[in-house]
Short mmCIF file of C-alpha atoms in Angstrom, two decimals:
data_model
loop_
_atom_site.label_atom_id
_atom_site.label_comp_id
_atom_site.label_asym_id
_atom_site.label_seq_id
_atom_site.Cartn_x
_atom_site.Cartn_y
_atom_site.Cartn_z
CA UNK M 244 20.48 -11.17 -44.81
CA UNK M 245 22.15 -12.82 -41.78
CA UNK M 246 24.54 -9.87 -41.19
CA UNK M 247 21.49 -7.60 -41.27
CA UNK M 248 19.83 -9.74 -38.58
CA UNK M 249 22.82 -9.71 -36.29
CA UNK M 250 23.29 -5.93 -36.67
CA UNK M 251 19.62 -5.34 -35.99
CA UNK M 252 19.48 -7.71 -33.03
CA UNK M 253 22.60 -6.20 -31.50
CA UNK M 254 21.16 -2.67 -31.78
CA UNK M 255 17.85 -3.79 -30.29
CA UNK M 256 19.49 -5.44 -27.27
CA UNK M 257 21.63 -2.35 -26.67
CA UNK M 258 18.60 -0.10 -26.87
CA UNK M 259 16.61 -2.31 -24.48
CA UNK M 260 19.46 -2.29 -21.95
CA UNK M 261 19.29 1.49 -21.71
CA UNK M 262 15.54 1.65 -21.98
CA UNK M 263 13.81 2.83 -18.76
CA UNK M 264 10.05 2.35 -19.08
CA UNK M 265 8.13 5.09 -17.28
CA UNK M 266 6.41 3.19 -14.47
CA UNK M 267 3.63 5.03 -12.64
CA UNK M 268 4.69 5.37 -8.97
CA UNK M 269 1.82 4.63 -6.63
CA UNK M 270 1.55 5.83 -3.05
CA UNK M 271 -0.54 4.81 -0.07
CA UNK M 272 -3.45 7.20 0.40
CA UNK M 273 -5.90 7.15 3.35
CA UNK M 274 -9.05 8.99 4.46
CA UNK M 275 -11.34 8.80 7.51
CA UNK M 276 -15.07 8.19 7.01
CA UNK M 277 -17.14 9.02 10.11
CA UNK M 278 -20.80 8.08 10.51
CA UNK M 279 -23.24 8.30 13.40
CA UNK M 280 -24.11 4.99 14.99
CA UNK M 281 -21.97 1.84 15.10
CA UNK M 282 -21.20 1.27 11.43
CA UNK M 283 -19.05 3.21 8.96
CA UNK M 284 -17.99 2.14 5.47
CA UNK M 285 -15.15 2.99 3.12
CA UNK M 286 -15.71 4.36 -0.39
CA UNK M 287 -15.51 1.83 -3.24
CA UNK M 288 -11.95 0.77 -3.98
CA UNK M 289 -10.70 1.45 -0.46
CA UNK M 290 -10.25 -0.96 2.46
CA UNK M 291 -10.36 -0.58 6.26
CA UNK M 292 -6.98 -0.39 8.00
CA UNK M 293 -8.36 0.60 11.41
CA UNK M 294 -11.47 1.88 13.20
CA UNK M 295 -12.24 4.44 15.94
CA UNK M 296 -15.41 4.54 18.04
CA UNK M 297 -17.26 7.00 20.26
CA UNK M 298 -17.50 6.64 24.05
CA UNK M 299 -13.78 5.66 24.24
CA UNK M 300 -14.59 2.21 22.84
CA UNK M 301 -11.63 0.26 21.46
CA UNK M 302 -13.54 -2.91 20.60
CA UNK M 303 -14.33 -3.11 16.91
CA UNK M 304 -14.40 -5.53 14.02
CA UNK M 305 -14.45 -5.21 10.24
CA UNK M 306 -17.37 -6.52 8.23
CA UNK M 307 -16.43 -7.54 4.71
CA UNK M 308 -13.30 -5.52 4.02
CA UNK M 309 -14.86 -2.08 4.03
CA UNK M 310 -17.10 -1.62 7.09
CA UNK M 311 -16.07 -0.79 10.66
CA UNK M 312 -18.39 -2.06 13.40
CA UNK M 313 -18.00 -0.69 16.93
CA UNK M 314 -19.05 -3.29 19.50
CA UNK M 315 -19.54 -1.44 22.79
CA UNK M 316 -23.06 -1.20 24.20
CA UNK M 317 -23.33 2.59 23.75
CA UNK M 318 -21.82 4.03 20.53
CA UNK M 319 -22.64 7.44 19.06
CA UNK M 320 -20.17 7.53 16.14
CA UNK M 321 -17.85 5.23 14.20
CA UNK M 322 -14.86 6.17 12.04
CA UNK M 323 -13.39 3.90 9.36
CA UNK M 324 -9.80 4.59 8.41
CA UNK M 325 -9.80 3.74 4.69
CA UNK M 326 -6.73 3.33 2.44
CA UNK M 327 -5.84 2.43 -1.14
CA UNK M 328 -3.00 2.85 -3.63
CA UNK M 329 -3.30 6.04 -5.64
CA UNK Q 270 26.95 0.17 -42.71
CA UNK Q 271 26.32 3.57 -41.12
CA UNK Q 272 22.99 4.12 -42.99
CA UNK Q 273 21.89 0.68 -41.71
CA UNK Q 274 22.67 1.72 -38.16
CA UNK Q 275 20.77 4.97 -38.37
CA UNK Q 276 17.72 3.27 -39.95
CA UNK Q 277 17.76 0.59 -37.30
CA UNK Q 278 18.24 2.96 -34.40
CA UNK Q 279 15.47 5.23 -35.65
CA UNK Q 280 13.05 2.29 -35.90
CA UNK Q 281 14.01 1.09 -32.44
CA UNK Q 282 13.44 4.46 -30.81
CA UNK Q 283 10.07 4.81 -32.54
CA UNK Q 284 9.03 1.36 -31.38
CA UNK Q 285 10.13 2.05 -27.80
CA UNK Q 286 8.14 5.30 -27.75
CA UNK Q 287 4.93 3.44 -28.47
CA UNK Q 288 5.83 0.45 -26.33
CA UNK Q 289 3.64 0.05 -23.23
CA UNK Q 290 5.08 -2.65 -20.94
CA UNK Q 291 2.33 -4.61 -19.14
CA UNK Q 292 2.89 -3.68 -15.49
CA UNK Q 293 1.11 -5.80 -12.88
CA UNK Q 294 -1.25 -3.50 -10.94
CA UNK Q 295 -1.14 -4.17 -7.21
CA UNK Q 296 -3.86 -3.28 -4.71
CA UNK Q 297 -3.97 -2.93 -0.95
CA UNK Q 298 -5.49 -6.01 0.65
CA UNK Q 299 -6.31 -6.40 4.38
CA UNK Q 300 -7.64 -9.08 6.74
CA UNK Q 301 -8.41 -9.26 10.48
CA UNK Q 302 -6.76 -11.91 12.63
CA UNK Q 303 -8.48 -12.40 16.01
CA UNK Q 304 -7.01 -14.43 18.86
CA UNK Q 305 -8.03 -14.96 22.47
CA UNK Q 306 -5.82 -13.24 24.99
CA UNK Q 307 -3.77 -10.07 24.50
CA UNK Q 308 -1.66 -10.95 21.46
CA UNK Q 309 -2.60 -11.48 17.81
CA UNK Q 310 -0.24 -11.81 14.86
CA UNK Q 311 -0.49 -11.26 11.12
CA UNK Q 312 0.24 -13.99 8.56
CA UNK Q 313 3.70 -13.94 6.98
CA UNK Q 314 4.11 -11.15 4.44
CA UNK Q 315 1.47 -8.91 6.04
CA UNK Q 316 1.96 -6.03 8.50
CA UNK Q 317 -0.20 -4.52 11.25
CA UNK Q 318 -2.05 -1.31 10.34
CA UNK Q 319 -4.22 -1.20 13.47
CA UNK Q 320 -5.41 -3.27 16.45
CA UNK Q 321 -8.70 -3.81 18.31
CA UNK Q 322 -9.06 -5.19 21.84
CA UNK Q 323 -11.75 -6.71 24.01
CA UNK Q 324 -13.26 -4.93 27.04
CA UNK Q 325 -13.44 -1.63 25.06
CA UNK Q 326 -9.67 -1.19 25.40
CA UNK Q 327 -8.08 1.28 22.99
CA UNK Q 328 -4.54 1.03 24.35
CA UNK Q 329 -2.36 -1.18 22.21
CA UNK Q 330 1.11 -1.41 20.73
CA UNK Q 331 2.70 -3.38 17.92
CA UNK Q 332 5.49 -5.83 18.63
CA UNK Q 333 7.83 -6.30 15.71
CA UNK Q 334 5.74 -5.31 12.70
CA UNK Q 335 3.23 -8.12 12.85
CA UNK Q 336 1.88 -8.56 16.41
CA UNK Q 337 -0.80 -6.53 18.15
CA UNK Q 338 -0.52 -6.34 21.96
CA UNK Q 339 -3.49 -5.05 23.95
CA UNK Q 340 -2.33 -3.34 27.14
CA UNK Q 341 -5.39 -3.06 29.41
CA UNK Q 342 -5.43 -5.10 32.62
CA UNK Q 343 -8.30 -7.35 31.52
CA UNK Q 344 -8.30 -8.48 27.85
CA UNK Q 345 -10.24 -11.44 26.47
CA UNK Q 346 -9.46 -11.04 22.73
CA UNK Q 347 -7.15 -9.13 20.39
CA UNK Q 348 -7.60 -8.40 16.69
CA UNK Q 349 -4.74 -7.47 14.35
CA UNK Q 350 -5.72 -5.63 11.20
CA UNK Q 351 -3.18 -6.96 8.67
CA UNK Q 352 -2.47 -5.57 5.19
CA UNK Q 353 -0.18 -6.15 2.22
CA UNK Q 354 0.01 -5.45 -1.50
CA UNK Q 355 -1.58 -8.17 -3.57
CA UNK F 1363 14.89 0.23 -48.23
CA UNK F 1364 11.40 -1.24 -47.62
CA UNK F 1365 12.72 -4.81 -47.02
CA UNK F 1366 15.16 -3.35 -44.49
CA UNK F 1367 12.28 -1.66 -42.68
CA UNK F 1368 10.17 -4.78 -42.50
CA UNK F 1369 13.09 -6.92 -41.27
CA UNK F 1370 13.97 -4.33 -38.64
CA UNK F 1371 10.40 -3.86 -37.50
CA UNK F 1372 9.83 -7.59 -37.27
CA UNK F 1373 12.97 -8.05 -35.13
CA UNK F 1374 11.98 -5.16 -32.89
CA UNK F 1375 8.49 -6.51 -32.25
CA UNK F 1376 9.88 -9.97 -31.50
CA UNK F 1377 12.42 -8.50 -29.06
CA UNK F 1378 9.76 -6.41 -27.32
CA UNK F 1379 7.50 -9.47 -26.92
CA UNK F 1380 10.19 -11.24 -24.93
CA UNK F 1381 11.37 -8.12 -23.13
CA UNK F 1382 10.61 -8.15 -19.37
CA UNK F 1383 11.37 -4.72 -17.90
CA UNK F 1384 12.72 -4.97 -14.34
CA UNK F 1385 9.96 -3.37 -12.28
CA UNK F 1386 10.84 -2.46 -8.68
CA UNK F 1387 8.52 -4.46 -6.39
CA UNK F 1388 7.20 -2.32 -3.56
CA UNK F 1389 5.88 -3.58 -0.24
CA UNK F 1390 3.76 -2.06 2.51
CA UNK F 1391 5.91 -0.92 5.41
CA UNK F 1392 4.61 0.42 8.75
CA UNK F 1393 6.00 1.87 11.98
CA UNK F 1394 4.50 3.13 15.25
CA UNK F 1395 5.28 6.67 16.44
CA UNK F 1396 4.43 7.21 20.12
CA UNK F 1397 4.37 10.65 21.79
CA UNK F 1398 3.29 11.87 25.21
CA UNK F 1399 0.07 13.84 25.22
CA UNK F 1400 -2.84 13.53 22.78
CA UNK F 1401 -1.11 14.09 19.44
CA UNK F 1402 1.35 11.95 17.49
CA UNK F 1403 2.52 12.46 13.90
CA UNK F 1404 3.95 10.24 11.19
CA UNK F 1405 7.32 10.90 9.54
CA UNK F 1406 7.22 12.68 6.18
CA UNK F 1407 6.03 10.43 3.38
CA UNK F 1408 4.00 8.15 5.66
CA UNK F 1409 0.27 8.25 6.44
CA UNK F 1410 -1.83 7.22 9.45
CA UNK F 1411 -3.62 3.86 9.16
CA UNK F 1412 -4.72 3.68 12.81
CA UNK F 1413 -4.16 5.22 16.25
CA UNK F 1414 -3.83 3.94 19.84
CA UNK F 1415 -4.32 6.02 22.98
CA UNK F 1416 -3.48 5.82 26.66
CA UNK F 1417 -6.07 5.24 29.40
CA UNK F 1418 -7.83 2.58 27.24
CA UNK F 1419 -9.27 5.28 24.99
CA UNK F 1420 -10.54 4.11 21.60
CA UNK F 1421 -11.86 7.47 20.43
CA UNK F 1422 -9.47 9.13 18.02
CA UNK F 1423 -9.38 11.10 14.81
CA UNK F 1424 -6.76 11.91 12.21
CA UNK F 1425 -5.74 15.50 11.55
CA UNK F 1426 -4.50 16.08 8.04
CA UNK F 1427 -3.32 12.64 6.93
CA UNK F 1428 -0.42 12.25 9.33
CA UNK F 1429 -1.48 13.14 12.89
CA UNK F 1430 -3.38 11.01 15.38
CA UNK F 1431 -5.49 12.90 17.94
CA UNK F 1432 -6.83 11.03 20.98
CA UNK F 1433 -10.10 12.53 22.16
CA UNK F 1434 -10.72 11.23 25.67
CA UNK F 1435 -10.57 13.70 28.55
CA UNK F 1436 -7.45 12.19 30.14
CA UNK F 1437 -4.71 11.02 27.72
CA UNK F 1438 -1.08 10.39 28.66
CA UNK F 1439 0.24 9.00 25.33
CA UNK F 1440 -0.78 8.67 21.68
CA UNK F 1441 0.55 6.24 19.08
CA UNK F 1442 0.22 6.79 15.33
CA UNK F 1443 0.46 3.67 13.18
CA UNK F 1444 2.22 5.02 10.05
CA UNK F 1445 2.57 3.21 6.72
CA UNK F 1446 3.97 3.77 3.21
CA UNK F 1447 5.16 1.83 0.20
CA UNK F 1448 8.85 1.03 0.38
#
């Protein structure tokens, strides 16, 4: 019995050393979501990495993790740059 | 001995074919770090994906990989949008 | 034969329970690519997470997934913030 064990264990360890599990490779994927007005939100599962605003405005903040808010007094559109791992 | 080997190897290969290693799934996670003045830095382990500036300024650069620098002549606050895999 | 199978299978399952495949840990990596004019593109394999523009302009869009376009009437430089998993 014990020689069987050691043979089996040795084979298993050898097999595991060569074994390369197929690991799904993920990449970073991003889209822009543009809405009129001063708010724009990412689709579910995506988060804001940056925002763009109309009227040359560079002052923005992110509400929650998915909504761009453009702060300038006059804003006609807002774009959320949204990313996730896909 | 050789029949033992072939039985063992066959079982091992079958087991490895069905084997699904539990792989930790990572997601993209981001936060905003706002500071007064024209510099704002990300926490350790996070990198800048975008910056926002006060006074509607859209001209910025990134120093190192973690610090937003707002370039306009008058800047009251700077926000770094910081992301990492979590 | 059947006792051999059960011993082998049992050993294999035990080995697989303890087996920790070495999974490459990826991190988020970003760079800034600055060009004169109103367009700036990311290197192959990277995507835009945000853009900065000259003349304080905060109005930009992303063409394809890799090119920042600054929209204001006068633009002297454009920066694409480019990220990928490395």
